[in-house]
Amino acid sequence: MANLLTSNRVLDSLPAAERGALLSRMQPVGLQVGMKLLKPGEQPQYAHFMTSGVTSVVTFMADGASAEVGLVGREGIVESLNLLGAAHSPTTAFIQVEGTALRMRFAELQQELTTSEVIRSRILESIQCQGFVVSQIAACNGLHEIEERLARWLLMLRDRLDSERFLMTQELLAEMLGARRTSVTMAAGSLQRSGLIEYHRGNIHILDRERLQGVACECYPIVRDLVAGLFRPDL
């Protein structure tokens, strides 16, 4: 499975000795669409350092309604917020776009945080970034119009995949945005008529990323810059 050993920004930010210490405890794994990495009320068994693909962090309500509150690509660790304490997460994390990860036992990563200052520092920086992204998306879901949010979401997905093309059903789009399917259909249709995307049978193609950024709400550049600023000492 050597082909799974691609980049994760948390690991890449570590000095060679600390990175090697973590890699020696890691196993490369493939992640299929729909696979759940974290369930509500459960402590994780593994920590997944994403190396490709995308994990969605979603909150589900008692009536089945849902909304995405986070996206994790190769910039992060899916279970990072669980490292802060013993509280059980109310969210579900599942694979939205097929990918790969390097995983290690969660308890072993917890131990590394107590013994290595540099590992603790890098992971805390990643957790802070993820926390800020979660809060921004939560505000976005409550305050901005569906077309703006859809544009923001498509751009966030594009940034994590480094691709202008991906597969996404309208049903899943509605679940991620916490919106009615008809509203998502209308928003996607508007973006398509404007020549910003092509959308056919779940296949999405971003045609004009620059103009799509102009449609997206202010939350997109905020989230983009948070992720881009990870582990940069000049910021």
Short mmCIF file of C-alpha atoms in Angstrom, two decimals:
data_model
loop_
_atom_site.label_atom_id
_atom_site.label_comp_id
_atom_site.label_asym_id
_atom_site.label_seq_id
_atom_site.Cartn_x
_atom_site.Cartn_y
_atom_site.Cartn_z
CA MET A 1 0.00 0.00 0.00
CA ALA A 2 2.97 2.29 -0.51
CA ASN A 3 0.96 4.37 -2.96
CA LEU A 4 -1.15 5.59 -0.03
CA LEU A 5 1.82 7.31 1.57
CA THR A 6 1.12 10.77 0.29
CA SER A 7 1.13 14.12 2.00
CA ASN A 8 -0.52 15.20 5.25
CA ARG A 9 0.25 18.75 6.32
CA VAL A 10 0.38 18.02 10.04
CA LEU A 11 2.95 15.27 9.50
CA ASP A 12 4.86 17.32 6.94
CA SER A 13 5.20 20.18 9.45
CA LEU A 14 7.07 18.02 11.97
CA PRO A 15 10.84 17.67 12.29
CA ALA A 16 12.18 14.40 10.87
CA ALA A 17 12.59 12.65 14.24
CA GLU A 18 9.06 13.39 15.44
CA ARG A 19 7.55 12.60 12.05
CA GLY A 20 9.40 9.29 11.99
CA ALA A 21 8.18 8.44 15.49
CA LEU A 22 4.56 8.85 14.39
CA LEU A 23 5.00 7.13 11.01
CA SER A 24 6.47 4.07 12.71
CA ARG A 25 3.13 3.60 14.48
CA MET A 26 0.94 4.28 11.44
CA GLN A 27 -0.84 2.11 8.94
CA PRO A 28 -1.95 3.33 5.50
CA VAL A 29 -5.66 2.68 4.85
CA GLY A 30 -8.07 3.19 2.00
CA LEU A 31 -11.27 5.10 2.75
CA GLN A 32 -14.45 4.31 0.84
CA VAL A 33 -17.36 6.73 0.36
CA GLY A 34 -19.77 6.53 3.30
CA MET A 35 -17.28 4.94 5.72
CA LYS A 36 -17.83 6.34 9.22
CA LEU A 37 -14.67 7.28 11.08
CA LEU A 38 -16.38 8.84 14.09
CA LYS A 39 -19.84 8.27 15.58
CA PRO A 40 -21.66 10.37 18.17
CA GLY A 41 -20.99 9.40 21.76
CA GLU A 42 -18.01 7.20 20.95
CA GLN A 43 -14.35 7.71 21.68
CA PRO A 44 -12.32 7.00 18.54
CA GLN A 45 -10.19 3.90 18.29
CA TYR A 46 -7.91 5.44 15.67
CA ALA A 47 -6.70 8.86 14.62
CA HIS A 48 -6.80 9.36 10.84
CA PHE A 49 -4.27 11.72 9.24
CA MET A 50 -5.94 12.33 5.87
CA THR A 51 -3.67 11.99 2.84
CA SER A 52 -6.30 12.26 0.08
CA GLY A 53 -10.06 12.51 -0.28
CA VAL A 54 -12.43 14.40 2.00
CA THR A 55 -14.14 13.66 5.31
CA SER A 56 -17.36 15.48 6.22
CA VAL A 57 -18.15 16.32 9.84
CA VAL A 58 -21.93 16.44 10.17
CA THR A 59 -24.42 17.16 12.92
CA PHE A 60 -27.65 15.14 12.80
CA MET A 61 -30.83 16.20 14.61
CA ALA A 62 -33.40 13.89 16.18
CA ASP A 63 -35.74 14.29 13.19
CA GLY A 64 -33.00 13.21 10.76
CA ALA A 65 -32.16 16.73 9.53
CA SER A 66 -28.44 17.34 9.11
CA ALA A 67 -25.88 19.98 8.28
CA GLU A 68 -22.18 19.82 7.64
CA VAL A 69 -20.06 21.71 10.16
CA GLY A 70 -16.60 20.75 8.94
CA LEU A 71 -14.53 19.37 6.07
CA VAL A 72 -11.22 17.60 6.63
CA GLY A 73 -8.75 16.93 3.86
CA ARG A 74 -5.02 16.32 3.93
CA GLU A 75 -4.55 19.45 6.05
CA GLY A 76 -5.81 17.70 9.17
CA ILE A 77 -6.70 14.85 11.49
CA VAL A 78 -10.31 13.72 11.47
CA GLU A 79 -10.52 13.05 15.23
CA SER A 80 -8.40 16.03 16.32
CA LEU A 81 -11.05 17.71 18.52
CA ASN A 82 -11.36 14.49 20.55
CA LEU A 83 -7.73 14.96 21.62
CA LEU A 84 -8.69 17.94 23.77
CA GLY A 85 -10.51 15.98 26.44
CA ALA A 86 -12.81 13.14 27.41
CA ALA A 87 -16.07 14.66 26.14
CA HIS A 88 -17.83 12.58 23.51
CA SER A 89 -18.40 14.24 20.16
CA PRO A 90 -22.03 14.86 19.07
CA THR A 91 -20.98 14.80 15.41
CA THR A 92 -20.54 12.11 12.78
CA ALA A 93 -17.48 12.02 10.53
CA PHE A 94 -17.79 10.06 7.29
CA ILE A 95 -15.94 9.80 4.01
CA GLN A 96 -17.55 12.06 1.44
CA VAL A 97 -14.95 11.62 -1.32
CA GLU A 98 -12.96 8.39 -1.56
CA GLY A 99 -9.41 8.75 -0.32
CA THR A 100 -6.61 7.52 1.89
CA ALA A 101 -5.25 8.14 5.37
CA LEU A 102 -2.44 7.20 7.69
CA ARG A 103 -3.97 5.97 10.91
CA MET A 104 -2.59 5.22 14.35
CA ARG A 105 -4.21 4.13 17.57
CA PHE A 106 -5.88 7.10 19.20
CA ALA A 107 -4.48 6.26 22.65
CA GLU A 108 -0.94 6.24 21.25
CA LEU A 109 -1.40 9.68 19.71
CA GLN A 110 -2.74 10.94 23.04
CA GLN A 111 0.43 9.66 24.68
CA GLU A 112 2.62 11.40 22.10
CA LEU A 113 0.91 14.69 22.93
CA THR A 114 1.96 14.35 26.57
CA THR A 115 5.60 13.49 25.81
CA SER A 116 6.50 15.59 22.74
CA GLU A 117 6.18 19.36 22.89
CA VAL A 118 6.64 19.83 19.15
CA ILE A 119 4.00 17.23 18.25
CA ARG A 120 1.62 18.78 20.77
CA SER A 121 2.23 22.27 19.38
CA ARG A 122 1.62 21.28 15.75
CA ILE A 123 -1.53 19.31 16.52
CA LEU A 124 -2.94 22.07 18.72
CA GLU A 125 -2.42 24.51 15.86
CA SER A 126 -4.32 22.15 13.56
CA ILE A 127 -7.12 21.80 16.14
CA GLN A 128 -7.37 25.57 16.51
CA CYS A 129 -7.72 25.95 12.75
CA GLN A 130 -10.40 23.26 12.61
CA GLY A 131 -12.28 24.90 15.48
CA PHE A 132 -12.28 28.27 13.73
CA VAL A 133 -13.48 26.63 10.49
CA VAL A 134 -16.32 24.88 12.35
CA SER A 135 -17.48 28.16 13.90
CA GLN A 136 -17.35 29.98 10.56
CA ILE A 137 -19.34 27.28 8.77
CA ALA A 138 -21.92 27.24 11.57
CA ALA A 139 -22.43 30.99 11.16
CA CYS A 140 -22.53 30.61 7.38
CA ASN A 141 -25.26 27.96 7.54
CA GLY A 142 -27.43 30.27 9.63
CA LEU A 143 -26.85 33.61 7.95
CA HIS A 144 -26.13 33.24 4.25
CA GLU A 145 -28.26 32.40 1.24
CA ILE A 146 -28.20 28.93 -0.26
CA GLU A 147 -26.49 29.96 -3.52
CA GLU A 148 -23.66 31.68 -1.63
CA ARG A 149 -23.25 28.68 0.65
CA LEU A 150 -23.26 26.23 -2.26
CA ALA A 151 -20.53 28.22 -4.01
CA ARG A 152 -18.50 28.34 -0.78
CA TRP A 153 -18.89 24.61 -0.27
CA LEU A 154 -17.91 23.70 -3.84
CA LEU A 155 -14.78 25.83 -3.54
CA MET A 156 -13.84 24.25 -0.21
CA LEU A 157 -14.21 20.80 -1.74
CA ARG A 158 -12.20 21.83 -4.78
CA ASP A 159 -9.35 23.11 -2.60
CA ARG A 160 -9.09 19.80 -0.75
CA LEU A 161 -9.23 17.67 -3.89
CA ASP A 162 -7.11 19.85 -6.19
CA SER A 163 -9.65 19.03 -8.87
CA GLU A 164 -12.38 20.92 -10.71
CA ARG A 165 -14.47 17.76 -11.07
CA PHE A 166 -16.20 15.59 -8.47
CA LEU A 167 -19.27 13.43 -7.97
CA MET A 168 -22.02 14.63 -5.62
CA THR A 169 -25.76 13.91 -5.63
CA GLN A 170 -28.31 16.65 -4.95
CA GLU A 171 -29.52 14.67 -1.95
CA LEU A 172 -26.07 14.71 -0.37
CA LEU A 173 -25.59 18.38 -1.25
CA ALA A 174 -28.83 19.18 0.56
CA GLU A 175 -27.75 17.19 3.61
CA MET A 176 -24.36 18.91 3.74
CA LEU A 177 -25.84 22.39 3.43
CA GLY A 178 -28.77 21.76 5.78
CA ALA A 179 -31.19 22.83 3.04
CA ARG A 180 -34.15 21.45 1.12
CA ARG A 181 -33.29 19.49 -1.99
CA THR A 182 -35.45 21.81 -4.11
CA SER A 183 -33.48 24.81 -2.84
CA VAL A 184 -30.18 23.16 -3.75
CA THR A 185 -31.55 22.25 -7.19
CA MET A 186 -32.48 25.89 -7.81
CA ALA A 187 -29.11 27.17 -6.56
CA ALA A 188 -27.14 24.66 -8.66
CA GLY A 189 -29.27 25.53 -11.68
CA SER A 190 -28.53 29.23 -11.21
CA LEU A 191 -24.78 28.59 -11.03
CA GLN A 192 -25.01 26.42 -14.14
CA ARG A 193 -26.98 29.00 -16.14
CA SER A 194 -24.35 31.59 -15.20
CA GLY A 195 -21.65 29.36 -16.70
CA LEU A 196 -19.88 28.79 -13.38
CA ILE A 197 -20.44 25.03 -13.12
CA GLU A 198 -21.72 22.06 -15.07
CA TYR A 199 -23.92 19.70 -13.10
CA HIS A 200 -25.36 16.54 -14.63
CA ARG A 201 -26.41 13.36 -12.84
CA GLY A 202 -24.26 14.11 -9.84
CA ASN A 203 -21.17 15.06 -11.84
CA ILE A 204 -20.02 18.55 -10.93
CA HIS A 205 -17.47 20.45 -13.00
CA ILE A 206 -16.32 23.89 -11.87
CA LEU A 207 -15.94 25.90 -15.08
CA ASP A 208 -14.94 29.32 -13.71
CA ARG A 209 -13.40 29.24 -10.25
CA GLU A 210 -12.68 32.98 -10.15
CA ARG A 211 -16.29 33.95 -10.85
CA LEU A 212 -17.54 31.26 -8.49
CA GLN A 213 -15.50 32.93 -5.74
CA GLY A 214 -17.35 36.13 -6.55
CA VAL A 215 -20.67 34.40 -5.87
CA ALA A 216 -19.50 32.69 -2.67
CA CYS A 217 -20.08 34.40 0.66
CA GLU A 218 -17.35 36.03 2.72
CA CYS A 219 -16.88 32.76 4.62
CA TYR A 220 -14.96 31.11 1.79
CA PRO A 221 -11.87 33.37 1.84
CA ILE A 222 -11.88 33.29 5.65
CA VAL A 223 -11.83 29.48 5.71
CA ARG A 224 -9.38 29.30 2.79
CA ASP A 225 -6.91 31.63 4.50
CA LEU A 226 -7.19 29.81 7.84
CA VAL A 227 -6.17 26.55 6.19
CA ALA A 228 -3.50 28.17 4.02
CA GLY A 229 -1.95 29.78 7.11
CA LEU A 230 -1.40 26.51 8.95
CA PHE A 231 2.19 26.03 10.13
CA ARG A 232 3.42 29.24 8.49
CA PRO A 233 5.61 31.11 10.99
CA ASP A 234 5.09 34.45 9.22
CA LEU A 235 1.37 34.47 10.05
#
